Amino acid sequence: MLGTTGALHWGKLGRYEEAIASFDKVLQFKPDNHDAWNNRGVALEKLGRYEEAIVSFDKALQFKPDDHDAWNNWGVALEKLGRYEEAIASYDQALQFKPDSHAAWHKRGVALGNLGRNEEAIASYDQALQFKPNDHTAWNNRGVDLGNLGRNEEAIASYDQALQFKPDYHKAWLNRGVAAGRSRSSDPFLNLSSAVARRNPQLNQRGYDGELASYEEGLKYCPQPEDQGLLHRKIGDAHYFQGLSQRHRRTYYRKAVKSYNESLKFLTVADFPQLRLEVLRGLIRVHLHLGETTEAQELKRLGTDLLRRLLDESQNPTQKKQLTLKFVSFQQFTVDLAVQSGNWCAALELAEEGKNACLGWLLPDLLEDSTSEPNQPRLAQIQQLLNPTTVIVYWHLSPYALHTFILTENKPPIILQTSSQHLQQFETWTKTWNEEYSKHRKGKDSPPETQPTWRDHLPSTLQKLREILDIAAIVNIINDQESNSIQNLILIPHRDLHLFPLHAIFPPQLHHYLPTQRPNGD
């Protein structure tokens, strides 16, 4: 027992490697010590060694199959690996032996939410809250699932419960702001039951004003630098997205710049480098909208330098890949800046360079040396694909714009840039497509025979994409080419556009120009 006690001591100090070594010594003398196996698994899980942790929990359960704590810990490790279905089964085992386990009900709700099973997740959180009514994280997570179902007023009520127990819980203030922004009108009954809203009636507002009210109220209660930085960033986002839909948008963009700069005061390079990069990304986007390319260029340089430093410091290839893909927008902004400066040929070359770099990270096995950058084709090389009868339609997406390059032989690229509203509409359209298509694949969109299915909605769904991408303008440019002799049309998508049947949104008279392409369906 002394050995187990000593190992637990190392674990409490955060010295998990030493704790594991101590547990191993205990297990040499008593291999059936289920507590040692369980706690050894916890230490491994803290180190991110989830597969090894699962083996350790399995050993603990061999010697004590009714150990609800080991079942619960096993579920946590499985969830960290994204094995949510197995995690839920593990939590269910824990609840079989301890039905009042608040932790198992709570973690079960998290796993269900990650699978998009929001109704079941809410029910699981309700069970957890029966046993621990003051669990602010359960109230917050419950609100997230309610929001995912579009039940924004109930979500706000759930966040207010979290804030009643922990007023400085910044996640609940952030989530409350999102829900208030999405809600069309407040629910008077729920408002009356909210102690948080009673203290500040401004929190009963909805839409843009309600979103700001939540974030600004959060600033009063959350003094930590990270919390302040995140709340100011969300205020900046609210101003930016409000500006997209307003006639006098520059006023809102200026407010966004002010809030983002305030956020950067708290999210320092030393303490919060990745959060700082996220704010810089938003700030660059706003400066591009304002036409302030010098400011955008300097911020992009600062962001790129910081990202490069983080990549150099990381010794983990997986982490490097995640960082590169998470902040690929800094490379994408170079395309936007080139377009704004009128250098369209350079913009196209930069777009292709960025695509190739991402492919190098996503598909390293296709490269002989995944650590070296692939050769980047220049515009002249791209145009070698062209002849007098061929047109290339080449898309590029960034957080700022959707650019469409139209390429013909021996001519500079023609560029179409969609409006900011169209880009926002595209992001919303893509989210809806992915959700509805996922339901269709899982057989969850099988309504009564009298109701339309996902396939029935497909023509109108694609018509909306046709409008967002301004296919009519692209077709007009193609038809204006010399002697109207186009026989081949090559479509080169970017990012999410790879997922969609782009050939289907061009008019029928152009379909014979396109190679056969299987729709993104069954």
XYZ file of C-alpha atoms in Angstrom:
522
model
C 0.000 0.000 0.000
C 2.921 2.314 0.682
C 3.945 2.009 -2.965
C 0.481 2.935 -4.194
C 0.357 5.906 -1.843
C 3.719 7.112 -3.090
C 2.650 6.780 -6.714
C -0.508 8.757 -6.045
C 1.646 11.434 -4.432
C 3.692 11.798 -7.644
C 0.463 11.973 -9.630
C -0.908 14.786 -7.461
C 2.309 16.711 -8.092
C 1.815 16.294 -11.843
C 4.909 14.071 -12.127
C 3.103 11.415 -14.086
C 6.132 9.558 -15.460
C 7.370 8.953 -11.897
C 3.864 7.965 -10.834
C 3.713 5.346 -13.616
C 7.104 3.968 -12.579
C 5.881 3.665 -8.981
C 2.677 1.914 -10.031
C 4.745 -0.501 -12.122
C 6.787 -1.412 -9.015
C 3.578 -2.014 -7.046
C 2.262 -4.262 -9.810
C 5.448 -6.320 -9.846
C 4.599 -7.502 -6.321
C 0.806 -7.445 -6.643
C -0.257 -7.860 -10.286
C -3.951 -8.036 -9.367
C -4.032 -4.610 -7.672
C -6.899 -3.050 -9.614
C -6.434 0.372 -7.983
C -2.840 0.498 -9.195
C -3.884 -0.440 -12.747
C -6.653 2.168 -12.681
C -4.477 4.985 -11.352
C -1.671 4.008 -13.711
C -4.161 4.467 -16.558
C -5.117 7.904 -15.231
C -1.447 8.962 -15.256
C -1.022 7.674 -18.812
C -4.154 9.537 -19.887
C -2.754 12.764 -18.381
C 0.319 12.305 -20.578
C -1.835 11.827 -23.683
C -0.878 8.155 -23.992
C -4.484 7.108 -24.446
C -3.971 3.706 -26.054
C -1.721 2.619 -23.179
C -4.207 4.052 -20.684
C -6.985 1.915 -22.183
C -4.852 -1.220 -21.736
C -4.277 -0.273 -18.098
C -7.990 0.299 -17.413
C -8.742 -3.022 -19.097
C -6.377 -4.743 -16.660
C -8.070 -3.018 -13.715
C -11.465 -4.290 -14.886
C -10.182 -7.826 -15.289
C -9.582 -7.915 -11.543
C -12.619 -5.825 -10.522
C -15.294 -5.828 -13.235
C -17.670 -3.680 -11.157
C -15.210 -0.800 -10.692
C -17.341 2.089 -11.946
C -14.370 4.466 -11.638
C -12.280 2.394 -14.059
C -15.202 2.150 -16.502
C -15.568 5.926 -16.320
C -11.847 6.518 -16.858
C -11.831 4.059 -19.738
C -14.596 6.101 -21.373
C -12.551 9.304 -21.008
C -9.551 7.741 -22.796
C -11.771 6.391 -25.569
C -13.355 9.801 -26.004
C -9.927 11.445 -26.318
C -9.291 9.104 -29.266
C -12.602 10.077 -30.870
C -14.100 6.643 -30.215
C -17.354 8.123 -28.934
C -19.626 5.118 -29.380
C -17.262 2.945 -27.337
C -16.945 5.709 -24.747
C -20.724 5.828 -24.320
C -20.807 2.056 -23.835
C -18.115 2.424 -21.163
C -20.058 5.136 -19.330
C -23.144 2.937 -19.498
C -21.164 0.192 -17.762
C -20.114 2.648 -15.063
C -23.758 3.667 -14.552
C -24.814 0.037 -14.312
C -22.719 -0.251 -11.166
C -23.248 3.316 -9.902
C -26.461 4.830 -11.325
C -25.948 8.081 -9.414
C -22.508 8.766 -10.895
C -22.723 12.405 -11.831
C -19.395 12.236 -13.690
C -20.487 9.316 -15.891
C -23.793 10.986 -16.827
C -21.944 14.228 -17.616
C -19.205 12.630 -19.728
C -21.788 10.487 -21.475
C -23.557 13.697 -22.488
C -20.321 15.099 -23.923
C -19.760 11.973 -26.040
C -23.346 12.008 -27.294
C -23.012 15.681 -28.205
C -19.844 14.950 -30.167
C -21.851 12.437 -32.197
C -24.553 15.020 -32.890
C -27.069 13.127 -30.768
C -28.166 16.337 -29.088
C -31.493 15.219 -27.622
C -29.845 12.244 -25.909
C -27.006 14.453 -24.702
C -29.464 16.865 -23.079
C -31.204 13.973 -21.327
C -27.833 12.770 -20.036
C -26.961 16.212 -18.680
C -30.376 16.379 -17.001
C -29.520 13.148 -15.188
C -26.130 14.541 -14.141
C -27.754 17.717 -12.810
C -30.155 15.722 -10.674
C -27.170 14.498 -8.695
C -25.139 17.729 -8.827
C -27.420 20.710 -9.561
C -24.617 23.271 -9.250
C -22.380 21.790 -11.971
C -21.787 24.856 -14.117
C -20.010 22.879 -16.864
C -22.986 20.521 -17.262
C -25.361 23.492 -17.529
C -23.054 25.062 -20.134
C -22.698 21.880 -22.194
C -26.445 21.325 -22.015
C -26.879 24.817 -23.480
C -24.551 23.973 -26.370
C -26.687 20.978 -27.362
C -29.890 23.004 -27.055
C -28.324 25.639 -29.307
C -27.368 22.971 -31.840
C -31.061 22.078 -32.013
C -31.990 25.719 -32.619
C -33.602 26.007 -29.180
C -31.729 29.225 -28.439
C -33.945 30.579 -25.661
C -33.669 27.335 -23.704
C -29.926 27.395 -24.339
C -29.699 30.909 -22.883
C -31.625 29.754 -19.800
C -29.136 26.902 -19.399
C -26.141 29.247 -19.711
C -27.739 31.547 -17.141
C -27.948 28.617 -14.735
C -24.223 27.991 -15.266
C -23.491 31.675 -14.605
C -25.649 31.702 -11.507
C -23.282 29.138 -9.968
C -20.076 30.533 -11.524
C -20.392 34.141 -12.718
C -16.777 34.236 -13.954
C -17.221 31.256 -16.293
C -16.210 32.884 -19.564
C -17.303 29.965 -21.775
C -20.900 30.425 -20.663
C -20.771 34.166 -21.412
C -19.319 33.441 -24.868
C -21.916 30.764 -25.631
C -24.718 32.934 -24.271
C -23.695 35.689 -26.656
C -23.806 33.333 -29.628
C -27.284 32.078 -28.662
C -28.586 35.613 -28.061
C -27.280 36.647 -31.475
C -29.104 33.768 -33.145
C -32.388 34.175 -31.278
C -35.121 36.242 -32.908
C -36.876 37.288 -29.692
C -36.542 36.655 -25.977
C -38.837 34.384 -23.976
C -40.477 36.477 -21.188
C -41.122 33.444 -18.965
C -37.533 32.222 -19.148
C -36.267 35.759 -18.566
C -38.226 35.988 -15.319
C -36.618 32.789 -14.052
C -33.088 34.036 -14.821
C -31.309 35.694 -11.918
C -28.596 36.785 -14.359
C -31.052 38.637 -16.623
C -32.856 40.184 -13.655
C -29.606 41.839 -12.576
C -29.139 43.389 -16.027
C -32.255 43.772 -18.233
C -29.974 44.530 -21.220
C -29.354 40.782 -21.342
C -32.961 40.315 -22.495
C -32.031 41.830 -25.857
C -31.531 39.547 -28.834
C -29.755 39.733 -32.160
C -26.667 41.903 -32.525
C -27.466 44.044 -29.456
C -28.158 40.984 -27.320
C -24.918 39.348 -28.397
C -22.908 42.429 -27.447
C -24.742 42.713 -24.120
C -23.684 39.180 -23.142
C -20.026 39.701 -24.018
C -19.858 43.098 -22.344
C -21.478 41.715 -19.186
C -18.954 38.895 -19.212
C -16.120 41.435 -19.200
C -17.361 42.633 -15.802
C -17.107 39.194 -14.225
C -14.121 37.592 -15.992
C -10.887 39.438 -15.115
C -8.369 36.836 -16.329
C -6.331 37.923 -19.386
C -7.437 34.955 -21.505
C -11.096 35.566 -20.677
C -10.835 39.286 -21.454
C -9.047 38.575 -24.709
C -11.621 36.028 -25.884
C -14.578 38.260 -24.978
C -13.104 41.266 -26.807
C -12.444 39.032 -29.796
C -16.091 37.917 -29.880
C -17.188 41.557 -29.668
C -15.000 42.185 -32.721
C -16.598 39.245 -34.538
C -20.080 40.561 -33.711
C -19.252 43.990 -35.163
C -17.725 42.412 -38.262
C -20.645 40.116 -39.093
C -23.144 42.878 -38.379
C -21.262 45.073 -40.819
C -21.592 42.481 -43.582
C -25.351 42.988 -43.660
C -25.398 46.784 -43.230
C -25.341 49.565 -45.774
C -22.855 51.660 -43.776
C -20.594 48.763 -42.968
C -17.362 50.690 -42.466
C -18.639 51.974 -39.127
C -18.993 48.410 -37.883
C -15.649 47.396 -39.352
C -13.957 50.226 -37.447
C -15.559 48.988 -34.232
C -14.331 45.487 -35.028
C -10.747 46.745 -35.498
C -10.902 48.483 -32.116
C -12.174 45.350 -30.355
C -9.639 43.041 -32.016
C -6.805 45.372 -31.017
C -8.134 45.392 -27.456
C -8.125 41.599 -27.526
C -4.472 41.539 -28.601
C -3.512 43.465 -25.452
C -4.552 40.439 -23.380
C -3.665 37.569 -25.731
C 0.083 38.089 -25.734
C 2.638 36.299 -27.898
C 4.278 34.774 -24.823
C 1.172 33.420 -23.109
C -1.455 32.791 -25.807
C 0.243 32.514 -29.215
C -2.438 30.430 -30.939
C -5.307 32.554 -29.643
C -3.388 35.609 -30.808
C -3.121 34.119 -34.299
C -6.894 33.668 -34.377
C -7.401 37.345 -33.523
C -4.842 38.426 -36.125
C -6.752 36.399 -38.707
C -9.938 38.333 -37.942
C -8.112 41.665 -37.905
C -6.494 41.025 -41.307
C -9.895 40.183 -42.770
C -11.395 43.481 -41.579
C -8.485 45.558 -42.882
C -8.915 43.885 -46.267
C -12.582 44.879 -46.253
C -11.545 48.434 -45.448
C -9.068 48.379 -48.343
C -6.180 48.932 -45.918
C -3.717 46.601 -47.604
C -0.627 48.030 -45.892
C -2.026 47.241 -42.446
C -3.241 43.837 -43.608
C 0.174 43.028 -45.120
C 2.004 43.915 -41.892
C -0.370 41.887 -39.732
C -0.032 38.954 -42.096
C 3.745 39.180 -41.756
C 3.490 39.209 -37.961
C 1.120 36.247 -37.995
C 3.272 34.284 -40.434
C 6.391 34.892 -38.330
C 4.608 33.757 -35.165
C 3.249 30.657 -36.880
C 6.680 29.793 -38.239
C 8.123 30.106 -34.722
C 5.475 27.778 -33.295
C 6.178 25.246 -36.043
C 9.918 25.416 -35.399
C 9.367 24.875 -31.670
C 7.070 21.880 -32.156
C 8.788 18.490 -32.202
C 5.584 16.570 -32.858
C 4.817 16.000 -36.590
C 1.096 15.618 -35.877
C 1.004 18.920 -33.998
C 2.900 20.602 -36.841
C 0.346 19.356 -39.350
C -2.553 20.516 -37.173
C -1.018 23.962 -36.721
C -0.291 24.339 -40.434
C -3.804 23.393 -41.494
C -5.462 25.410 -38.703
C -3.714 28.611 -39.763
C -3.437 28.031 -43.516
C -5.501 31.216 -43.876
C -2.309 33.293 -43.439
C -1.077 31.866 -46.738
C -4.529 32.320 -48.282
C -4.449 36.018 -47.379
C -1.446 36.430 -49.711
C -3.794 35.618 -52.594
C -6.285 38.268 -51.420
C -3.530 40.872 -51.101
C -2.225 40.084 -54.581
C -5.731 40.460 -56.028
C -6.232 43.795 -54.244
C -2.916 45.038 -55.639
C -4.022 44.061 -59.164
C -1.361 41.363 -59.571
C -3.716 38.640 -60.730
C -1.082 36.348 -62.194
C 0.811 36.305 -58.894
C -2.486 35.709 -57.079
C -3.129 32.576 -59.113
C 0.403 31.285 -58.575
C 0.100 31.901 -54.819
C -3.246 30.089 -54.775
C -1.702 27.059 -56.441
C 1.289 27.181 -54.100
C -1.032 27.128 -51.085
C -3.070 24.235 -52.442
C 0.043 22.173 -53.105
C 1.433 22.880 -49.644
C -1.815 21.682 -48.036
C -1.802 18.553 -50.177
C 1.734 17.915 -48.974
C 0.493 17.886 -45.375
C -2.743 16.019 -46.038
C -1.247 13.387 -48.357
C 2.433 13.083 -47.379
C 2.669 9.536 -48.723
C 2.246 10.885 -52.236
C 5.457 12.835 -51.890
C 8.863 11.194 -51.949
C 9.990 13.486 -49.151
C 7.129 14.880 -47.053
C 9.491 17.366 -45.381
C 10.333 19.118 -48.631
C 8.041 21.487 -50.423
C 6.654 20.272 -53.744
C 7.583 22.129 -56.912
C 5.182 24.992 -57.416
C 3.816 25.431 -60.943
C 3.998 28.925 -62.383
C 1.182 30.490 -64.380
C 2.875 29.534 -67.654
C 2.884 25.889 -66.604
C -0.787 26.021 -65.641
C -1.606 27.565 -68.993
C 0.066 24.644 -70.752
C -3.146 22.779 -69.890
C -4.963 25.236 -72.136
C -5.601 25.420 -75.859
C -7.975 27.574 -77.926
C -10.888 25.266 -77.113
C -10.316 24.899 -73.323
C -11.267 27.064 -70.338
C -10.257 26.483 -66.716
C -12.478 27.678 -63.847
C -10.285 27.807 -60.739
C -11.695 28.682 -57.295
C -9.853 29.946 -54.215
C -11.396 30.388 -50.753
C -10.024 32.434 -47.857
C -11.621 33.872 -44.687
C -11.972 37.134 -46.624
C -13.156 36.229 -50.108
C -14.074 33.627 -52.687
C -12.156 34.299 -55.891
C -12.945 32.649 -59.218
C -10.109 32.642 -61.765
C -11.163 32.032 -65.379
C -8.215 30.980 -67.535
C -7.967 30.895 -71.298
C -4.974 30.342 -73.567
C -2.367 33.118 -73.716
C -4.500 35.615 -71.807
C -4.260 37.076 -68.291
C -6.648 35.489 -65.783
C -10.120 36.955 -65.461
C -11.112 37.199 -61.787
C -14.570 37.259 -60.242
C -14.827 38.042 -56.529
C -18.047 37.271 -54.693
C -19.396 39.699 -52.117
C -18.722 39.241 -48.406
C -22.364 38.307 -47.954
C -22.013 35.565 -50.563
C -19.001 34.154 -48.713
C -21.016 34.094 -45.496
C -23.907 32.487 -47.366
C -21.532 29.874 -48.762
C -20.294 28.969 -45.272
C -23.887 28.656 -44.028
C -24.892 26.660 -47.112
C -21.935 24.286 -46.626
C -22.778 23.697 -42.968
C -26.394 22.904 -43.851
C -25.336 20.624 -46.738
C -23.005 18.648 -44.466
C -25.645 18.267 -41.754
C -28.420 17.211 -44.119
C -26.179 14.911 -46.133
C -24.978 13.231 -42.933
C -28.594 12.588 -41.905
C -29.313 11.207 -45.366
C -26.353 8.813 -45.200
C -27.462 7.621 -41.758
C -31.056 7.112 -42.936
C -32.376 9.835 -40.629
C -34.110 11.850 -43.329
C -36.752 9.212 -44.091
C -39.970 11.174 -43.513
C -43.457 9.916 -44.352
C -44.021 9.285 -48.046
C -45.841 12.593 -48.423
C -42.806 14.581 -47.176
C -39.808 15.485 -49.369
C -36.450 13.774 -48.785
C -32.899 15.090 -49.083
C -32.837 14.015 -52.726
C -36.095 15.851 -53.371
C -34.524 19.053 -52.031
C -31.330 18.594 -54.064
C -32.321 20.714 -57.115
C -33.244 23.738 -54.997
C -30.171 23.241 -52.808
C -27.869 23.250 -55.827
C -29.714 26.235 -57.294
C -28.749 28.188 -54.171
C -25.102 27.176 -54.628
C -25.350 28.247 -58.286
C -26.415 31.720 -57.132
C -23.750 31.982 -54.434
C -20.941 31.068 -56.852
C -22.404 33.382 -59.506
C -22.309 30.682 -62.167
C -24.306 32.914 -64.512
C -21.440 35.441 -64.612
C -18.903 32.644 -65.209
C -20.980 31.286 -68.093
C -21.254 34.744 -69.641
C -17.467 35.114 -69.616
C -17.039 31.659 -71.163
C -19.570 32.480 -73.888
C -17.750 35.731 -74.670
C -14.543 33.920 -75.619
C -13.318 34.280 -79.207
C -15.528 32.576 -81.779
C -17.338 30.777 -78.977
C -15.294 27.650 -79.794
C -14.940 26.256 -76.281
C -15.063 22.462 -76.228
C -13.476 21.618 -72.852
C -14.216 23.064 -69.428
C -11.910 22.141 -66.525
C -13.190 22.815 -62.977
C -10.585 23.135 -60.194
C -12.243 23.460 -56.751
C -10.732 24.506 -53.421
C -11.425 23.369 -49.845
C -15.106 22.507 -49.307
C -15.897 22.936 -52.993
C -14.292 19.524 -53.564
C -17.311 17.962 -51.830
C -19.995 19.154 -54.202
C -21.163 18.117 -57.722
C -20.000 21.345 -59.344
C -20.704 20.102 -62.870
C -24.402 19.945 -61.939
C -24.662 23.683 -61.301
C -23.582 24.633 -64.823
C -26.316 24.945 -67.460
C -27.108 21.847 -69.563
C -25.637 23.315 -72.749
C -22.178 23.283 -71.098
C -22.384 19.726 -69.750
C -20.833 18.231 -72.885
C -17.704 20.301 -72.168
C -17.256 18.610 -68.794
C -15.781 15.173 -68.005
C -18.112 12.694 -66.358
C -18.242 13.374 -62.611
C -20.081 11.256 -60.075
C -22.282 13.356 -57.745
C -21.408 13.451 -54.057
C -24.128 10.966 -53.120
C -24.980 7.310 -52.885
